[in-house]
Amino acid sequence: MGYLSEALGTAGRLIFTLDPEILEIVGRSLRISLTATSLASLVGIPLGFLIGSKDFQGKAIVIIIVHTLMALPTVVVGLLGYALLSRQAPLGFLELLFTPRAMVMGEFILSLPIITALTISAVQGVDRRAILTAQTLGAGKIWVAWTALMEVRYSLLAAVIAGFGRAASEVGSAMMLGGNIRFYTRTMTTAIALETSKGEFGFALALGLFLLLVVFSVNILLHLFQMRVRVR
Amino acid sequence: MMRSRTYPQFELQDIIQRFGKRKALQIPHLVLEGGEIYGFVGPNGSGKTTLLYIMNLLLRPTYGEVFFEGKPIYGDTGWRTSAQRKMTMVLQNPYLFNTTVEKNIEYPLKLRGLPKRERLGIVGDILDEVGLAGFEKRGASQLSGGETQLVALARALALSPRVLFLDEPTANVDAKRIHQLENIIAKVNRERSTTVVLTTHNLAQAYRIADRVFSLFEGRLVSPAMHNLFKGAIRTSPEATYFDTGKIRIQIPSEYKDSESGHASVNPDEIILSRKPFVSSARNTFAGVIIQISSGEGKVHLEINSGELFRVEITNQSFREMGLNLGSRVYLTFKATSVHIL
């Protein structure tokens, strides 16, 4: 109970005092997770559309693999990334290890299966009449695809939100690929891990609450966007 | 340009559509002329919708070729795309995109690159035409079944298509809207010369709207349920009561009163065919020329042009004895009571 009241107090103080280091960590966390989510959406939505809308041999296996990858442990992604990016590794020459770019890559890999899988299921739910209607009105293949995606835009937004949630909350790959370097790769989740290891449970919990608040704000923005799309 | 005027709008040649092992449609030959209203009637599963999909080029038949304005569709990809842009279809259970009525009607115009101002002008006009003025900002999901059907029709009409396919256009519509929809279909055909091809369960509706009615049964075109069906109006004079088709006047029993428009049919079995006119109590005699001869079910079927196209059935023996050929001049005689007013 002590931790909880201390955490609430500290969280309140963090919000109201706007500690510059905390703000810097929050800014970096958002930049990395939003970049990773945007890239994963750019790849995952078209990929999900293709898998969901086309009939091909082995489709069921592909879907099972994508679903399995949704449960990919973050630490495994970190470990694989580390194995590929460390100095002696095949991609070591890129010198990406312990950089924000490496963290974006890790979070991209984690959110891609989620966005792809949820897009597949959204696309499979598109009313067949929507596609037929677009075709009868003269739409070519690209327009038909765009129309189908627009018909399930709320589900796609939910997919992007879920992907962002995964990217913003993971700690395993951020820690292993970013290294938790102060003023460079420290994010909210790696900071929480560090404070916990230092025994600063209250502060760590406060950062956790603050992280939730930040994700909550991003979700509000996305929902406002969704409502705007609904009206249009 | 000359080609498109010389050839029929649609010609289907040796069409077979299979779904798995099932033969859903088999049409050896079918010709549809431009500017007409065609009705296809038949029960569920008779192949009506499949036929519309094939003609609207949404479905490539398993075998056979579709000709549009004289050119084969599947021989030339470019022609297929340009033909497809001249036609559109309203589905049996129409789908409106999950947005406003305005955006739904704008959709096909946007695809064709029309500027916003022009698009909105067309949306306003077309909504007015279907009796839904002021519906622009309504959400598509808030509309009733009848309104949905009208918006889907408006969206199709916004394109000013040369051919409009309507799959069961009044299946999900209440009685009040049926009349309205039928009027719009007739008006579009009349004023814009749009060819309308519709399917329906309702035989009476098919004859009410369409210039020509085809029956489909188990994927094949079968003899229409009613032969010698004419569109026209009843006219009375002191001497007699007539059904006036605009081309010929058919005498009918005097109990009928004047009517604006309607249909009359003459049973092919009740028409007497002769090489020369003969005196009888029958009130109707028309001279004509044989333009088609076919046989089936132990009878010879003759198509005779005598102003209107009549179908007459005679026995093989009569056919032989009369020495009939294509182009033979004949006389059709039938009683006023053989005419059925619908």
PDB file of N, CA, C and O in Angstrom, chain B residues 141-168:
ATOM      1  N   SER B 141     -26.628   4.407 -43.447  1.00  0.00           N
ATOM      2  CA  SER B 141     -27.165   3.382 -42.551  1.00  0.00           C
ATOM      3  C   SER B 141     -28.499   3.785 -41.923  1.00  0.00           C
ATOM      4  O   SER B 141     -29.174   2.967 -41.322  1.00  0.00           O
ATOM      5  N   GLN B 142     -28.862   5.076 -42.072  1.00  0.00           N
ATOM      6  CA  GLN B 142     -30.122   5.531 -41.452  1.00  0.00           C
ATOM      7  C   GLN B 142     -31.320   5.377 -42.392  1.00  0.00           C
ATOM      8  O   GLN B 142     -32.442   5.701 -42.014  1.00  0.00           O
ATOM      9  N   LEU B 143     -31.087   4.898 -43.609  1.00  0.00           N
ATOM     10  CA  LEU B 143     -32.171   4.869 -44.602  1.00  0.00           C
ATOM     11  C   LEU B 143     -33.027   3.605 -44.488  1.00  0.00           C
ATOM     12  O   LEU B 143     -32.531   2.551 -44.070  1.00  0.00           O
ATOM     13  N   SER B 144     -34.282   3.728 -44.922  1.00  0.00           N
ATOM     14  CA  SER B 144     -35.164   2.552 -44.961  1.00  0.00           C
ATOM     15  C   SER B 144     -34.799   1.707 -46.187  1.00  0.00           C
ATOM     16  O   SER B 144     -34.013   2.146 -47.039  1.00  0.00           O
ATOM     17  N   GLY B 145     -35.400   0.525 -46.299  1.00  0.00           N
ATOM     18  CA  GLY B 145     -35.118  -0.365 -47.430  1.00  0.00           C
ATOM     19  C   GLY B 145     -35.418   0.302 -48.771  1.00  0.00           C
ATOM     20  O   GLY B 145     -34.617   0.248 -49.703  1.00  0.00           O
ATOM     21  N   GLY B 146     -36.577   0.966 -48.844  1.00  0.00           N
ATOM     22  CA  GLY B 146     -36.984   1.624 -50.081  1.00  0.00           C
ATOM     23  C   GLY B 146     -36.056   2.772 -50.430  1.00  0.00           C
ATOM     24  O   GLY B 146     -35.676   2.954 -51.595  1.00  0.00           O
ATOM     25  N   GLU B 147     -35.678   3.553 -49.397  1.00  0.00           N
ATOM     26  CA  GLU B 147     -34.769   4.687 -49.639  1.00  0.00           C
ATOM     27  C   GLU B 147     -33.400   4.195 -50.092  1.00  0.00           C
ATOM     28  O   GLU B 147     -32.781   4.771 -50.984  1.00  0.00           O
ATOM     29  N   THR B 148     -32.941   3.085 -49.484  1.00  0.00           N
ATOM     30  CA  THR B 148     -31.651   2.503 -49.876  1.00  0.00           C
ATOM     31  C   THR B 148     -31.681   2.122 -51.350  1.00  0.00           C
ATOM     32  O   THR B 148     -30.754   2.393 -52.103  1.00  0.00           O
ATOM     33  N   GLN B 149     -32.783   1.489 -51.765  1.00  0.00           N
ATOM     34  CA  GLN B 149     -32.917   1.072 -53.158  1.00  0.00           C
ATOM     35  C   GLN B 149     -32.879   2.294 -54.081  1.00  0.00           C
ATOM     36  O   GLN B 149     -32.218   2.267 -55.126  1.00  0.00           O
ATOM     37  N   LEU B 150     -33.569   3.367 -53.665  1.00  0.00           N
ATOM     38  CA  LEU B 150     -33.604   4.568 -54.511  1.00  0.00           C
ATOM     39  C   LEU B 150     -32.229   5.235 -54.581  1.00  0.00           C
ATOM     40  O   LEU B 150     -31.826   5.712 -55.651  1.00  0.00           O
ATOM     41  N   VAL B 151     -31.503   5.261 -53.449  1.00  0.00           N
ATOM     42  CA  VAL B 151     -30.164   5.882 -53.460  1.00  0.00           C
ATOM     43  C   VAL B 151     -29.223   5.049 -54.334  1.00  0.00           C
ATOM     44  O   VAL B 151     -28.434   5.593 -55.118  1.00  0.00           O
ATOM     45  N   ALA B 152     -29.343   3.722 -54.235  1.00  0.00           N
ATOM     46  CA  ALA B 152     -28.501   2.853 -55.074  1.00  0.00           C
ATOM     47  C   ALA B 152     -28.827   3.084 -56.552  1.00  0.00           C
ATOM     48  O   ALA B 152     -27.921   3.122 -57.395  1.00  0.00           O
ATOM     49  N   LEU B 153     -30.110   3.264 -56.844  1.00  0.00           N
ATOM     50  CA  LEU B 153     -30.513   3.529 -58.231  1.00  0.00           C
ATOM     51  C   LEU B 153     -29.978   4.898 -58.667  1.00  0.00           C
ATOM     52  O   LEU B 153     -29.445   5.045 -59.773  1.00  0.00           O
ATOM     53  N   ALA B 154     -30.083   5.879 -57.757  1.00  0.00           N
ATOM     54  CA  ALA B 154     -29.584   7.230 -58.068  1.00  0.00           C
ATOM     55  C   ALA B 154     -28.078   7.184 -58.337  1.00  0.00           C
ATOM     56  O   ALA B 154     -27.586   7.823 -59.269  1.00  0.00           O
ATOM     57  N   ARG B 155     -27.362   6.410 -57.550  1.00  0.00           N
ATOM     58  CA  ARG B 155     -25.902   6.287 -57.711  1.00  0.00           C
ATOM     59  C   ARG B 155     -25.572   5.688 -59.084  1.00  0.00           C
ATOM     60  O   ARG B 155     -24.640   6.120 -59.752  1.00  0.00           O
ATOM     61  N   ALA B 156     -26.375   4.723 -59.494  1.00  0.00           N
ATOM     62  CA  ALA B 156     -26.156   4.110 -60.806  1.00  0.00           C
ATOM     63  C   ALA B 156     -26.515   5.093 -61.927  1.00  0.00           C
ATOM     64  O   ALA B 156     -25.790   5.217 -62.908  1.00  0.00           O
ATOM     65  N   LEU B 157     -27.605   5.835 -61.723  1.00  0.00           N
ATOM     66  CA  LEU B 157     -28.052   6.761 -62.767  1.00  0.00           C
ATOM     67  C   LEU B 157     -27.118   7.954 -62.903  1.00  0.00           C
ATOM     68  O   LEU B 157     -27.022   8.560 -63.973  1.00  0.00           O
ATOM     69  N   ALA B 158     -26.427   8.292 -61.814  1.00  0.00           N
ATOM     70  CA  ALA B 158     -25.495   9.429 -61.840  1.00  0.00           C
ATOM     71  C   ALA B 158     -24.457   9.246 -62.943  1.00  0.00           C
ATOM     72  O   ALA B 158     -23.915  10.204 -63.477  1.00  0.00           O
ATOM     73  N   LEU B 159     -24.200   8.006 -63.288  1.00  0.00           N
ATOM     74  CA  LEU B 159     -23.203   7.684 -64.311  1.00  0.00           C
ATOM     75  C   LEU B 159     -23.736   7.847 -65.731  1.00  0.00           C
ATOM     76  O   LEU B 159     -22.966   7.735 -66.673  1.00  0.00           O
ATOM     77  N   SER B 160     -25.045   8.064 -65.853  1.00  0.00           N
ATOM     78  CA  SER B 160     -25.704   8.051 -67.170  1.00  0.00           C
ATOM     79  C   SER B 160     -25.246   6.840 -67.981  1.00  0.00           C
ATOM     80  O   SER B 160     -24.656   6.963 -69.059  1.00  0.00           O
ATOM     81  N   PRO B 161     -25.499   5.629 -67.475  1.00  0.00           N
ATOM     82  CA  PRO B 161     -24.989   4.438 -68.166  1.00  0.00           C
ATOM     83  C   PRO B 161     -25.764   4.170 -69.450  1.00  0.00           C
ATOM     84  O   PRO B 161     -26.916   4.572 -69.580  1.00  0.00           O
ATOM     85  N   ARG B 162     -25.110   3.484 -70.386  1.00  0.00           N
ATOM     86  CA  ARG B 162     -25.826   3.062 -71.588  1.00  0.00           C
ATOM     87  C   ARG B 162     -26.696   1.853 -71.256  1.00  0.00           C
ATOM     88  O   ARG B 162     -27.748   1.670 -71.836  1.00  0.00           O
ATOM     89  N   VAL B 163     -26.190   1.036 -70.331  1.00  0.00           N
ATOM     90  CA  VAL B 163     -26.955  -0.152 -69.933  1.00  0.00           C
ATOM     91  C   VAL B 163     -27.068  -0.165 -68.413  1.00  0.00           C
ATOM     92  O   VAL B 163     -26.069   0.006 -67.704  1.00  0.00           O
ATOM     93  N   LEU B 164     -28.275  -0.351 -67.939  1.00  0.00           N
ATOM     94  CA  LEU B 164     -28.507  -0.416 -66.496  1.00  0.00           C
ATOM     95  C   LEU B 164     -29.064  -1.795 -66.166  1.00  0.00           C
ATOM     96  O   LEU B 164     -30.100  -2.192 -66.700  1.00  0.00           O
ATOM     97  N   PHE B 165     -28.360  -2.522 -65.320  1.00  0.00           N
ATOM     98  CA  PHE B 165     -28.825  -3.839 -64.886  1.00  0.00           C
ATOM     99  C   PHE B 165     -29.465  -3.694 -63.509  1.00  0.00           C
ATOM    100  O   PHE B 165     -28.857  -3.092 -62.617  1.00  0.00           O
ATOM    101  N   LEU B 166     -30.635  -4.230 -63.360  1.00  0.00           N
ATOM    102  CA  LEU B 166     -31.329  -4.152 -62.074  1.00  0.00           C
ATOM    103  C   LEU B 166     -31.693  -5.571 -61.649  1.00  0.00           C
ATOM    104  O   LEU B 166     -32.489  -6.230 -62.322  1.00  0.00           O
ATOM    105  N   ASP B 167     -31.084  -6.013 -60.558  1.00  0.00           N
ATOM    106  CA  ASP B 167     -31.356  -7.371 -60.088  1.00  0.00           C
ATOM    107  C   ASP B 167     -32.468  -7.305 -59.052  1.00  0.00           C
ATOM    108  O   ASP B 167     -32.259  -6.771 -57.959  1.00  0.00           O
ATOM    109  N   GLU B 168     -33.621  -7.801 -59.409  1.00  0.00           N
ATOM    110  CA  GLU B 168     -34.796  -7.775 -58.523  1.00  0.00           C
ATOM    111  C   GLU B 168     -34.980  -6.385 -57.895  1.00  0.00           C
ATOM    112  O   GLU B 168     -34.912  -6.237 -56.672  1.00  0.00           O
TER     113      GLU B 168
END
